[in-house]
Coordinates of C-alpha atoms in Angstrom, one line a residue:
Chain A
X1 CA 21.6 -3.1 -20.7
X2 CA 24.6 -5.4 -20.4
X3 CA 25.8 -7.6 -17.5
X4 CA 28.5 -5.1 -16.7
X5 CA 26.0 -2.3 -16.4
X6 CA 23.9 -4.3 -13.9
X7 CA 27.1 -5.2 -12.0
X8 CA 27.9 -1.5 -11.7
X9 CA 24.4 -0.6 -10.5
X10 CA 24.5 -3.4 -8.0
X11 CA 27.7 -2.1 -6.6
X12 CA 26.1 1.4 -6.2
X13 CA 23.1 -0.2 -4.6
X14 CA 25.3 -2.4 -2.3
X15 CA 23.8 -5.7 -3.4
X16 CA 26.0 -8.7 -4.3
X17 CA 24.6 -10.4 -7.4
X18 CA 25.5 -13.8 -8.9
X19 CA 26.3 -13.8 -12.7
X20 CA 23.0 -15.6 -13.4
X21 CA 21.1 -12.9 -11.4
X22 CA 23.0 -10.2 -13.4
X23 CA 21.9 -11.8 -16.7
X24 CA 18.3 -12.2 -15.7
X25 CA 18.0 -8.7 -14.3
X26 CA 19.7 -7.2 -17.3
X27 CA 17.0 -8.7 -19.5
X28 CA 14.1 -7.6 -17.2
X29 CA 15.4 -4.1 -16.7
X30 CA 16.0 -3.6 -20.4
X31 CA 12.3 -4.5 -21.0
X32 CA 11.1 -2.2 -18.3
X33 CA 13.2 0.7 -19.4
X34 CA 11.8 0.1 -22.9
X35 CA 8.3 0.5 -21.6
X36 CA 8.9 3.5 -19.3
X37 CA 10.8 5.3 -22.1
X38 CA 7.4 6.1 -23.5
X39 CA 7.5 9.0 -21.1
X40 CA 9.9 10.7 -23.5
X41 CA 7.0 11.1 -26.0
X42 CA 5.2 13.5 -23.8
X43 CA 5.9 17.2 -24.4
X44 CA 6.4 18.6 -21.0
X45 CA 5.0 22.0 -20.2
X46 CA 7.3 25.0 -19.5
X47 CA 5.5 25.5 -16.2
X48 CA 8.0 25.7 -13.3
X49 CA 7.8 22.8 -10.9
X50 CA 5.4 23.6 -8.1
X51 CA 6.0 22.7 -4.5
X52 CA 3.2 20.5 -3.1
X53 CA 0.2 21.5 -1.0
X54 CA 2.4 21.8 2.1
X55 CA 5.7 23.5 2.6
X56 CA 8.0 24.7 5.5
X57 CA 6.5 22.4 8.1
X58 CA 8.5 23.4 11.2
X59 CA 8.7 22.6 14.9
X60 CA 10.9 23.7 17.7
X61 CA 14.2 21.8 17.9
X62 CA 13.8 20.7 21.6
X63 CA 14.1 17.3 23.3
X64 CA 10.7 15.6 23.4
X65 CA 11.6 12.6 25.5
X66 CA 13.7 11.6 28.5
X67 CA 17.4 10.9 27.7
X68 CA 17.9 7.1 27.3
X69 CA 14.1 6.5 27.2
X70 CA 14.4 4.4 24.0
X71 CA 18.0 3.4 24.1
X72 CA 17.5 -0.2 25.3
X73 CA 14.7 -0.9 22.9
X74 CA 16.6 0.4 20.0
X75 CA 19.9 -1.3 20.9
X76 CA 18.0 -4.6 21.4
X77 CA 17.3 -4.6 17.7
X78 CA 21.0 -4.2 16.7
X79 CA 22.7 -7.3 15.3
X80 CA 25.9 -6.5 17.2
X81 CA 26.2 -4.2 20.2
X82 CA 28.9 -3.2 22.5
X83 CA 27.5 -1.6 25.7
X84 CA 25.6 1.5 24.7
X85 CA 26.9 1.4 21.1
X86 CA 26.0 -0.4 17.8
X87 CA 29.2 -2.1 16.8
X88 CA 30.4 -2.1 13.2
X89 CA 33.6 -3.3 11.5
X90 CA 36.4 -0.7 11.2
X91 CA 36.4 1.2 7.9
X92 CA 39.9 2.6 8.0
X93 CA 43.1 0.6 7.5
X94 CA 44.1 -2.2 5.2
X95 CA 41.5 -4.1 3.3
X96 CA 41.8 -7.8 4.0
Chain B
X1 CA -20.4 -9.2 9.2
X2 CA -20.0 -5.4 9.4
X3 CA -18.7 -3.0 12.1
X4 CA -22.1 -1.5 12.7
X5 CA -23.8 -5.0 13.0
X6 CA -21.1 -6.1 15.5
X7 CA -21.3 -2.9 17.4
X8 CA -25.1 -3.3 18.0
X9 CA -24.6 -6.9 19.2
X10 CA -21.6 -6.1 21.4
X11 CA -23.6 -3.3 23.1
X12 CA -26.7 -5.5 23.5
X13 CA -24.5 -8.4 24.7
X14 CA -26.1 -10.9 22.3
X15 CA -22.7 -11.6 20.7
X16 CA -19.5 -10.6 22.5
X17 CA -16.0 -9.8 21.3
X18 CA -15.0 -13.2 22.8
X19 CA -17.7 -14.9 20.6
X20 CA -16.4 -12.9 17.6
X21 CA -12.8 -13.8 18.2
X22 CA -13.7 -17.5 18.9
X23 CA -15.5 -17.7 15.5
X24 CA -12.6 -16.0 13.8
X25 CA -10.1 -18.5 15.3
X26 CA -12.3 -21.3 13.9
X27 CA -12.1 -19.7 10.4
X28 CA -8.3 -19.3 10.8
X29 CA -7.9 -22.9 11.9
X30 CA -10.0 -24.2 9.1
X31 CA -8.8 -22.1 6.2
X32 CA -5.5 -20.2 6.9
X33 CA -3.3 -23.3 6.5
X34 CA -4.2 -23.1 2.8
X35 CA -5.0 -19.4 2.4
X36 CA -2.0 -18.1 4.4
X37 CA -3.5 -14.6 4.9
X38 CA -1.6 -14.2 8.2
X39 CA 2.1 -14.0 8.9
X40 CA 1.4 -13.9 12.6
X41 CA -1.8 -14.6 14.6
X42 CA -1.5 -12.7 17.9
X43 CA -1.7 -14.9 21.0
X44 CA -2.8 -12.0 23.2
X45 CA -6.0 -11.3 21.1
X46 CA -8.2 -13.4 23.4
X47 CA -7.1 -11.5 26.5
X48 CA -8.1 -8.2 24.7
X49 CA -11.4 -9.8 23.7
X50 CA -12.2 -10.7 27.3
X51 CA -11.3 -7.2 28.5
X52 CA -13.5 -5.7 25.7
X53 CA -16.4 -8.0 26.6
X54 CA -16.2 -6.9 30.3
X55 CA -16.0 -3.3 29.3
X56 CA -19.2 -3.5 27.2
X57 CA -21.0 -4.8 30.3
X58 CA -20.1 -1.6 32.2
X59 CA -19.8 1.0 29.5
X60 CA -22.5 -0.1 27.0
X61 CA -22.9 2.3 24.1
X62 CA -20.4 4.7 25.7
X63 CA -17.6 2.2 24.9
X64 CA -15.1 3.5 22.3
X65 CA -16.3 3.1 18.7
X66 CA -14.1 0.1 17.8
X67 CA -14.0 -1.7 21.1
X68 CA -13.4 -5.4 20.6
X69 CA -13.6 -5.1 16.7
X70 CA -11.4 -7.8 15.3
X71 CA -9.0 -6.0 12.8
X72 CA -6.1 -7.4 10.8
X73 CA -3.0 -5.3 10.1
X74 CA -0.7 -5.6 7.2
X75 CA 2.8 -6.7 8.3
X76 CA 4.5 -3.4 7.2
X77 CA 2.6 -1.4 9.8
X78 CA 4.3 -1.1 13.2
X79 CA 2.6 -2.4 16.4
X80 CA 4.8 -2.1 19.4
X81 CA 6.1 -5.4 20.6
X82 CA 4.9 -7.3 17.5
X83 CA 6.9 -8.4 14.4
X84 CA 6.7 -6.0 11.5
X85 CA 8.3 -8.1 8.7
X86 CA 7.1 -6.4 5.4
X87 CA 7.1 -10.1 4.4
X88 CA 10.9 -9.9 3.9
X89 CA 13.7 -12.0 5.2
X90 CA 15.4 -8.7 5.9
X91 CA 12.9 -8.0 8.7
X92 CA 12.0 -11.6 9.6
X93 CA 12.9 -11.1 13.3
X94 CA 12.3 -7.3 13.6
X95 CA 10.1 -6.4 16.5
X96 CA 8.6 -2.9 16.4
X97 CA 9.7 -0.5 19.1
X98 CA 6.8 1.9 18.7
X99 CA 3.2 2.1 17.4
X100 CA 2.5 3.6 13.9
X101 CA 0.2 6.6 14.3
X102 CA -2.7 4.6 12.6
X103 CA -2.2 1.9 15.3
X104 CA -2.2 4.5 18.2
X105 CA -5.5 5.8 16.8
X106 CA -7.0 2.3 16.4
X107 CA -5.9 1.4 19.9
X108 CA -7.5 4.6 21.3
X109 CA -10.7 3.5 19.5
X110 CA -10.5 0.1 21.2
X111 CA -9.7 -2.1 18.2
X112 CA -8.6 -5.7 18.8
X113 CA -5.7 -6.8 16.6
X114 CA -6.2 -10.3 15.2
X115 CA -2.9 -10.7 13.5
X116 CA -0.4 -9.4 10.9
X117 CA -1.2 -10.1 7.3
X118 CA 0.9 -11.3 4.5
X119 CA 1.9 -9.1 1.6
X120 CA 4.3 -8.8 -1.4
X121 CA 7.8 -8.3 -0.1
X122 CA 8.1 -4.6 0.9
X123 CA 4.7 -4.0 -0.8
X124 CA 6.3 -4.6 -4.2
X125 CA 3.9 -6.7 -6.3
X126 CA 0.3 -7.1 -7.4
X127 CA -0.3 -10.8 -6.3
X128 CA 1.2 -11.5 -2.9
X129 CA 3.4 -14.0 -4.6
X130 CA 6.7 -12.2 -3.7
X131 CA 6.3 -12.7 0.1
X132 CA 9.3 -14.4 1.7
X133 CA 6.8 -16.3 3.9
X134 CA 4.8 -18.1 1.1
X135 CA 2.0 -17.0 -1.2
X136 CA -1.5 -16.1 -0.1
X137 CA -4.4 -17.7 -1.9
X138 CA -7.6 -16.1 -2.9
X139 CA -10.5 -17.3 -0.6
X140 CA -12.9 -17.2 -3.5
X141 CA -10.8 -19.5 -5.7
X142 CA -7.7 -21.0 -4.1
X143 CA -6.0 -21.6 -7.4
X144 CA -5.9 -17.8 -7.9
X145 CA -4.0 -14.9 -6.4
X146 CA -5.7 -12.5 -3.9
X147 CA -4.0 -9.5 -5.6
X148 CA -1.5 -7.4 -3.9
X149 CA 0.4 -6.1 -2.3
X150 CA -2.2 -6.1 0.6
X151 CA -3.3 -9.6 -0.4
X152 CA -3.3 -11.0 3.1
X153 CA -5.5 -8.1 4.4
X154 CA -8.0 -8.6 1.5
X155 CA -8.1 -12.4 2.0
X156 CA -8.5 -12.1 5.8
X157 CA -11.6 -9.9 5.4
X158 CA -13.0 -12.0 2.5
X159 CA -12.8 -15.2 4.5
X160 CA -14.3 -13.7 7.6
X161 CA -11.1 -13.7 9.7
X162 CA -11.4 -10.0 10.5
X163 CA -14.2 -7.4 10.2
X164 CA -11.7 -5.0 8.7
X165 CA -8.1 -4.8 7.8
X166 CA -5.5 -2.1 7.2
X167 CA -3.4 -2.2 4.1
X168 CA -1.1 0.3 2.4
X169 CA -1.5 1.6 -1.2
X170 CA 1.4 2.9 -3.3
X171 CA 0.0 2.1 -6.7
X172 CA -3.2 0.2 -6.0
X173 CA -2.1 -2.2 -3.3
X174 CA -5.3 -1.8 -1.3
X175 CA -7.8 -1.3 -4.2
X176 CA -6.6 -4.1 -6.5
X177 CA -6.7 -6.9 -3.9
X178 CA -10.0 -5.6 -2.6
X179 CA -11.3 -6.0 -6.2
X180 CA -9.9 -9.5 -6.6
X181 CA -11.3 -10.7 -3.2
X182 CA -14.7 -9.0 -3.4
X183 CA -14.3 -6.5 -0.6
X184 CA -14.2 -2.7 -0.4
X185 CA -10.8 -1.0 -0.5
X186 CA -9.9 2.6 0.1
X187 CA -6.9 4.8 -0.9
X188 CA -7.3 8.2 0.8
X189 CA -6.2 11.6 -0.3
X190 CA -2.4 11.8 0.0
X191 CA -1.6 13.4 3.4
X192 CA -4.9 12.6 5.0
X193 CA -3.5 9.6 6.9
X194 CA -0.2 9.6 8.7
X195 CA 2.6 7.5 7.3
X196 CA 4.5 7.5 10.7
X197 CA 5.3 3.9 11.5
X198 CA 4.6 2.5 8.0
X199 CA 7.6 0.7 6.4
X200 CA 8.2 3.2 3.5
X201 CA 8.1 2.1 -0.1
X202 CA 7.4 5.3 -2.2
X203 CA 7.1 8.2 0.2
X204 CA 5.3 10.5 -2.2
X205 CA 2.8 7.8 -3.1
X206 CA 2.2 5.6 0.1
X207 CA -1.1 5.9 2.0
X208 CA -2.7 3.5 4.5
X209 CA -6.3 2.5 3.9
X210 CA -9.0 0.1 5.1
X211 CA -10.3 -3.1 3.5
X212 CA -13.8 -3.8 4.7
X213 CA -17.1 -5.5 3.8
X214 CA -19.0 -2.2 3.3
X215 CA -18.3 1.4 2.3
X216 CA -19.8 2.6 5.6
X217 CA -17.2 0.5 7.4
X218 CA -14.3 1.9 5.3
X219 CA -15.6 5.4 6.2
X220 CA -15.6 4.5 10.0
X221 CA -12.0 3.2 9.9
X222 CA -10.8 6.1 7.7
X223 CA -12.3 8.7 9.9
X224 CA -10.5 7.2 12.9
X225 CA -7.1 6.8 11.4
X226 CA -6.9 10.1 9.4
X227 CA -5.8 13.5 10.7
X228 CA -2.9 15.9 11.0
X229 CA 0.1 14.2 12.7
X230 CA 3.2 16.1 13.9
X231 CA 5.2 12.9 13.2
X232 CA 4.4 13.1 9.4
X233 CA 5.1 16.5 7.9
X234 CA 3.1 15.5 4.8
X235 CA -0.2 15.2 6.6
X236 CA -2.7 17.8 5.6
X237 CA -5.1 20.1 7.5
X238 CA -8.9 20.3 7.0
X239 CA -8.4 23.5 5.0
X240 CA -5.4 22.4 2.9
X241 CA -7.7 21.8 -0.1
X242 CA -11.0 23.5 -0.9
X243 CA -14.1 21.8 0.6
X244 CA -15.7 19.1 -1.7
X245 CA -19.5 19.2 -1.3
X246 CA -21.8 16.2 -1.1
X247 CA -24.7 16.0 -3.6
X248 CA -27.9 14.0 -4.0
X249 CA -26.9 12.7 -7.4
X250 CA -23.5 13.0 -9.0
X251 CA -22.1 13.8 -12.4
X252 CA -19.8 10.9 -13.2
X253 CA -17.0 11.0 -15.8
X254 CA -15.9 7.9 -17.7
X255 CA -12.5 8.2 -19.3
X256 CA -13.3 6.2 -22.4
X257 CA -9.9 6.8 -24.2
X258 CA -8.2 5.4 -21.1
X259 CA -10.5 2.3 -21.1
X260 CA -9.7 1.6 -24.7
X261 CA -7.7 -1.6 -24.9
X262 CA -6.5 -4.4 -22.7
X263 CA -9.7 -4.8 -20.6
X264 CA -11.1 -8.3 -20.2
X265 CA -14.5 -8.4 -22.0
X266 CA -16.4 -9.7 -19.0
X267 CA -14.9 -7.0 -16.7
X268 CA -15.9 -4.5 -19.3
X269 CA -19.5 -5.9 -19.2
X270 CA -19.6 -5.6 -15.4
X271 CA -18.4 -2.0 -15.7
X272 CA -21.0 -1.1 -18.3
X273 CA -23.9 -2.6 -16.3
X274 CA -22.7 -0.6 -13.3
X275 CA -23.0 2.6 -15.4
X276 CA -26.5 1.6 -16.5
X277 CA -27.6 1.1 -12.8
X278 CA -26.1 4.4 -11.8
X279 CA -27.9 6.2 -14.6
X280 CA -31.2 4.5 -13.5
X281 CA -30.5 5.8 -10.0
X282 CA -30.5 9.3 -11.3
X283 CA -26.7 10.0 -11.7
X284 CA -25.5 11.6 -14.8
X285 CA -22.8 9.8 -16.9
X286 CA -20.6 11.6 -19.3
X287 CA -17.5 10.7 -21.3
X288 CA -14.3 12.6 -20.4
X289 CA -10.9 12.5 -22.0
X290 CA -7.7 12.1 -19.9
X291 CA -5.0 11.6 -22.5
X292 CA -2.1 11.5 -19.9
X293 CA -3.5 8.8 -17.6
X294 CA -2.3 6.0 -19.9
X295 CA 1.2 7.3 -19.8
X296 CA 0.9 7.5 -16.0
X297 CA 2.0 3.9 -15.6
X298 CA 5.3 4.7 -17.2
X299 CA 5.8 7.7 -14.8
X300 CA 4.9 5.5 -11.9
X301 CA 7.5 2.8 -12.8
X302 CA 10.1 5.6 -12.8
X303 CA 9.1 7.5 -9.7
X304 CA 8.3 4.5 -7.5
X305 CA 11.6 2.5 -8.0
X306 CA 13.5 5.8 -7.5
X307 CA 11.9 6.3 -4.1
X308 CA 12.3 2.6 -3.4
X309 CA 16.0 2.6 -4.0
X310 CA 16.3 5.5 -1.6
X311 CA 14.0 4.3 1.1
X312 CA 15.5 0.8 1.2
X313 CA 19.0 2.1 1.5
X314 CA 18.4 2.0 5.3
X315 CA 18.5 -1.8 5.3
X316 CA 22.2 -2.3 5.8
X317 CA 22.4 -4.9 8.6
X318 CA 23.9 -2.5 11.1
X319 CA 21.1 -1.1 13.3
X320 CA 18.3 -3.7 12.9
X321 CA 17.1 -6.5 10.7
X322 CA 19.1 -9.2 9.0
X323 CA 22.9 -9.1 9.4
X324 CA 25.2 -11.3 7.2
X325 CA 28.8 -11.1 8.2
X326 CA 31.4 -10.5 5.5
X327 CA 35.1 -9.7 5.3
X328 CA 34.6 -6.0 6.0
X329 CA 31.9 -3.4 6.4
X330 CA 31.2 -3.1 2.7
X331 CA 31.0 -6.8 2.4
X332 CA 28.5 -6.9 5.3
X333 CA 26.3 -4.5 3.3
X334 CA 26.6 -6.4 0.0
X335 CA 25.9 -9.8 1.6
X336 CA 23.1 -8.6 3.9
X337 CA 21.2 -7.0 1.1
X338 CA 21.9 -9.9 -1.3
X339 CA 20.4 -12.4 1.2
X340 CA 17.8 -10.2 2.8
X341 CA 16.0 -8.9 -0.4
X342 CA 14.0 -11.0 -2.9
X343 CA 14.2 -10.8 -6.6
X344 CA 11.5 -8.2 -7.2
X345 CA 12.9 -5.9 -4.5
X346 CA 16.4 -6.1 -6.1
X347 CA 14.9 -5.4 -9.5
X348 CA 13.2 -2.2 -8.3
X349 CA 16.3 -1.0 -6.3
X350 CA 18.5 -1.4 -9.4
X351 CA 15.9 0.2 -11.7
X352 CA 15.6 3.1 -9.2
X353 CA 19.4 3.4 -8.9
X354 CA 19.6 3.6 -12.8
X355 CA 16.9 6.3 -13.3
X356 CA 18.4 8.5 -10.6
X357 CA 22.0 8.1 -11.9
X358 CA 23.9 11.0 -13.4
X359 CA 23.1 11.5 -17.1
X360 CA 19.7 9.8 -16.8
X361 CA 18.1 11.8 -14.0
X362 CA 16.5 14.5 -16.3
X363 CA 15.2 12.1 -19.0
X364 CA 13.6 9.7 -16.5
X365 CA 13.0 11.0 -12.9
X366 CA 12.8 14.7 -13.9
X367 CA 10.5 14.0 -16.8
X368 CA 8.3 11.7 -14.7
X369 CA 7.9 14.4 -12.1
X370 CA 6.9 16.9 -14.8
X371 CA 4.3 14.4 -16.2
X372 CA 2.9 13.9 -12.7
X373 CA 2.4 17.7 -12.4
X374 CA 0.6 17.7 -15.8
X375 CA -1.5 14.7 -14.7
X376 CA -2.6 16.7 -11.6
X377 CA -3.6 19.7 -13.9
X378 CA -5.4 17.4 -16.2
X379 CA -7.4 15.9 -13.3
X380 CA -8.1 19.3 -11.7
X381 CA -9.5 20.5 -15.1
X382 CA -11.8 17.4 -15.4
X383 CA -13.0 17.7 -11.8
X384 CA -14.3 21.2 -12.7
X385 CA -16.7 19.4 -15.0
X386 CA -17.5 16.1 -13.2
X387 CA -17.8 15.1 -9.5
X388 CA -16.4 11.6 -9.7
X389 CA -14.5 9.5 -12.2
X390 CA -15.3 5.8 -12.7
X391 CA -13.0 3.0 -14.1
X392 CA -12.7 -0.7 -13.5
X393 CA -10.3 -1.2 -10.5
X394 CA -8.3 -3.8 -12.5
X395 CA -8.4 -4.6 -16.2
X396 CA -8.7 -8.3 -15.3
X397 CA -10.2 -10.5 -12.6
X398 CA -7.9 -12.5 -10.2
X399 CA -5.4 -14.4 -12.2
X400 CA -4.0 -17.9 -11.6
X401 CA -1.1 -18.3 -9.2
X402 CA 2.1 -18.3 -11.3
X403 CA 0.4 -16.9 -14.4
X404 CA 2.2 -13.6 -14.6
X405 CA 5.9 -14.6 -14.3
X406 CA 7.1 -11.7 -16.4
X407 CA 7.5 -8.6 -14.3
X408 CA 6.3 -6.2 -17.0
X409 CA 3.0 -8.1 -17.5
X410 CA 2.5 -7.9 -13.7
X411 CA 3.1 -4.1 -13.8
X412 CA 0.5 -3.6 -16.5
X413 CA -2.2 -4.8 -14.1
X414 CA -1.8 -1.6 -12.1
X415 CA -2.8 0.7 -15.1
X416 CA -6.1 2.0 -13.6
X417 CA -4.9 2.4 -10.0
X418 CA -1.6 4.3 -10.2
X419 CA -3.0 7.7 -11.4
X420 CA -4.6 8.3 -8.0
X421 CA -1.3 7.7 -6.3
X422 CA 0.7 9.8 -8.7
X423 CA -1.7 12.7 -8.3
X424 CA -2.6 12.2 -4.7
X425 CA -6.4 12.0 -5.1
X426 CA -8.6 9.6 -3.2
X427 CA -10.0 6.4 -4.8
X428 CA -12.4 3.7 -3.6
X429 CA -12.9 0.2 -5.0
X430 CA -16.3 -1.3 -4.6
X431 CA -17.4 -4.9 -5.6
X432 CA -19.7 -4.4 -8.6
X433 CA -20.3 -7.9 -10.0
X434 CA -18.7 -11.2 -10.9
X435 CA -17.3 -12.9 -13.9
X436 CA -17.5 -16.7 -14.5
X437 CA -14.1 -18.5 -14.8
X438 CA -14.3 -22.3 -14.9
X439 CA -17.6 -22.3 -13.0
X440 CA -16.3 -20.0 -10.2
X441 CA -17.8 -16.5 -9.9
X442 CA -14.8 -14.1 -9.5
X443 CA -15.4 -10.7 -8.0
X444 CA -14.9 -7.5 -10.0
X445 CA -14.4 -4.1 -8.5
X446 CA -15.2 -0.7 -9.9
X447 CA -13.0 2.2 -8.9
X448 CA -14.4 5.7 -8.0
X449 CA -11.9 8.5 -8.1
X450 CA -12.6 11.9 -6.4
X451 CA -10.8 15.2 -6.3
X452 CA -8.3 16.1 -3.6
X453 CA -9.9 16.0 -0.1
X454 CA -13.0 14.4 -1.7
X455 CA -12.9 11.5 0.7
X456 CA -16.3 12.2 2.3
X457 CA -17.9 12.6 -1.2
X458 CA -16.5 9.2 -2.3
X459 CA -17.9 7.5 0.8
X460 CA -21.3 9.2 0.2
X461 CA -21.3 8.2 -3.5
X462 CA -20.0 4.7 -2.6
X463 CA -22.7 4.0 -0.1
X464 CA -25.3 5.1 -2.7
X465 CA -23.7 2.9 -5.4
X466 CA -23.4 -0.1 -3.1
X467 CA -27.0 0.1 -2.0
X468 CA -26.1 1.1 1.6
X469 CA -28.2 4.3 1.6

């Protein structure tokens, strides 16, 4: 794994890394992938993948609390709010 | 100090919840400056202790089972109005807006929350060294780690700052610190305890479990926090798995091939002497082979980071948690996550992103899920022959702070604990002896693994093994 590969993964994962972090992580992740690649030595069964012990856990799609009951508590945690909204930067238009 | 001893005294009135909390505050004042088991000590605990003390006077033995019991909670479990930090800068100022289901259940039982305990950041680690709020030290030997990721919970119980603690276990994070600190640690059957209100790490692996001084106490806590929860669709019913009967004596399987290499000689000696004692107590010990278990660690370090990379996608600096302002929205994300996450978290997110990426999915994640399925079949087959499996909890005793600086060597310490998470079966770590290191006797735990829904059997066997019955 090269520095460019790590830089690409970091972009996908939305994490800005310094060059020294990229080099360090490239080394670690190469080692770890070397170790976990041992999984390739196991011959997998042809058995189709089973669903777990539980499936199709359903409930009625109905409101289960009063409108606005949690609004204030949730908005209070937001880094930037505007009235009843969480505010984010605009995503359309020219990039600065 | 055990829950049943405290309960008796609380009901009699010979020792009250106020007395217990006062003694605990002394322990915290004397030792926690060095040990650092707690991220937060709750300042409203004494008011709860006073209320509990008054209630025992009027209610006596009709008081709820855990009334006034001082319990510590890992800082990745949500308590309404308290910080839930996951020991990360990302959530340093995050205050929970609701109770986790396990907390609701503990509150109904009257529990008193002493504080929130330190952990590896987002539960990623085996030593509590990756916390953003400083390392936790092992109360038995302060130059050593308490294990992790629930290291603060284990240290709190071991130093007497709580009668019990809750931790979370994704690959051994309750059992391994329990082993390192000399307490009991329990990872229940997957689905028996609700994950609602736990800060998720690996959703197909995570379970909350107790750290306590006795197996009986672990059973008390587990029975209170477990049960079907409409807020967690993966919680199981009483009849999801076949009934697992209790027995007078058990047939115990020892996976010798799995225990082959890499175990510290003194840990091995403690394990063998445990087997001898169990045989003398009338249990039958047989060798079994579990060829896939050793490969389990490789499957774990594929599945877990994959789930981590997905679960931690939510920390974007928009709705809650740290926000670092950048040039545009994308830049906000990139900077928030760069500054909010520590090195181990970044490493696992990138690893997870890699194993899930196009072209690698089948050879890593797809293959690891197949191996998990095969491991379940292998265990099911072996549990047709034996009642319980026994291994050391960790191949080594508590290591020195800073000793394992290479991530892969840290990962290898989880070899015996991850199979229970990958397959969903319950596992219990019980202190079984000590090893001498530089004149200090370090605790060593033995792990008992049961079949799916074999929780009650593990507690029964554990109480027998630990001399509680």
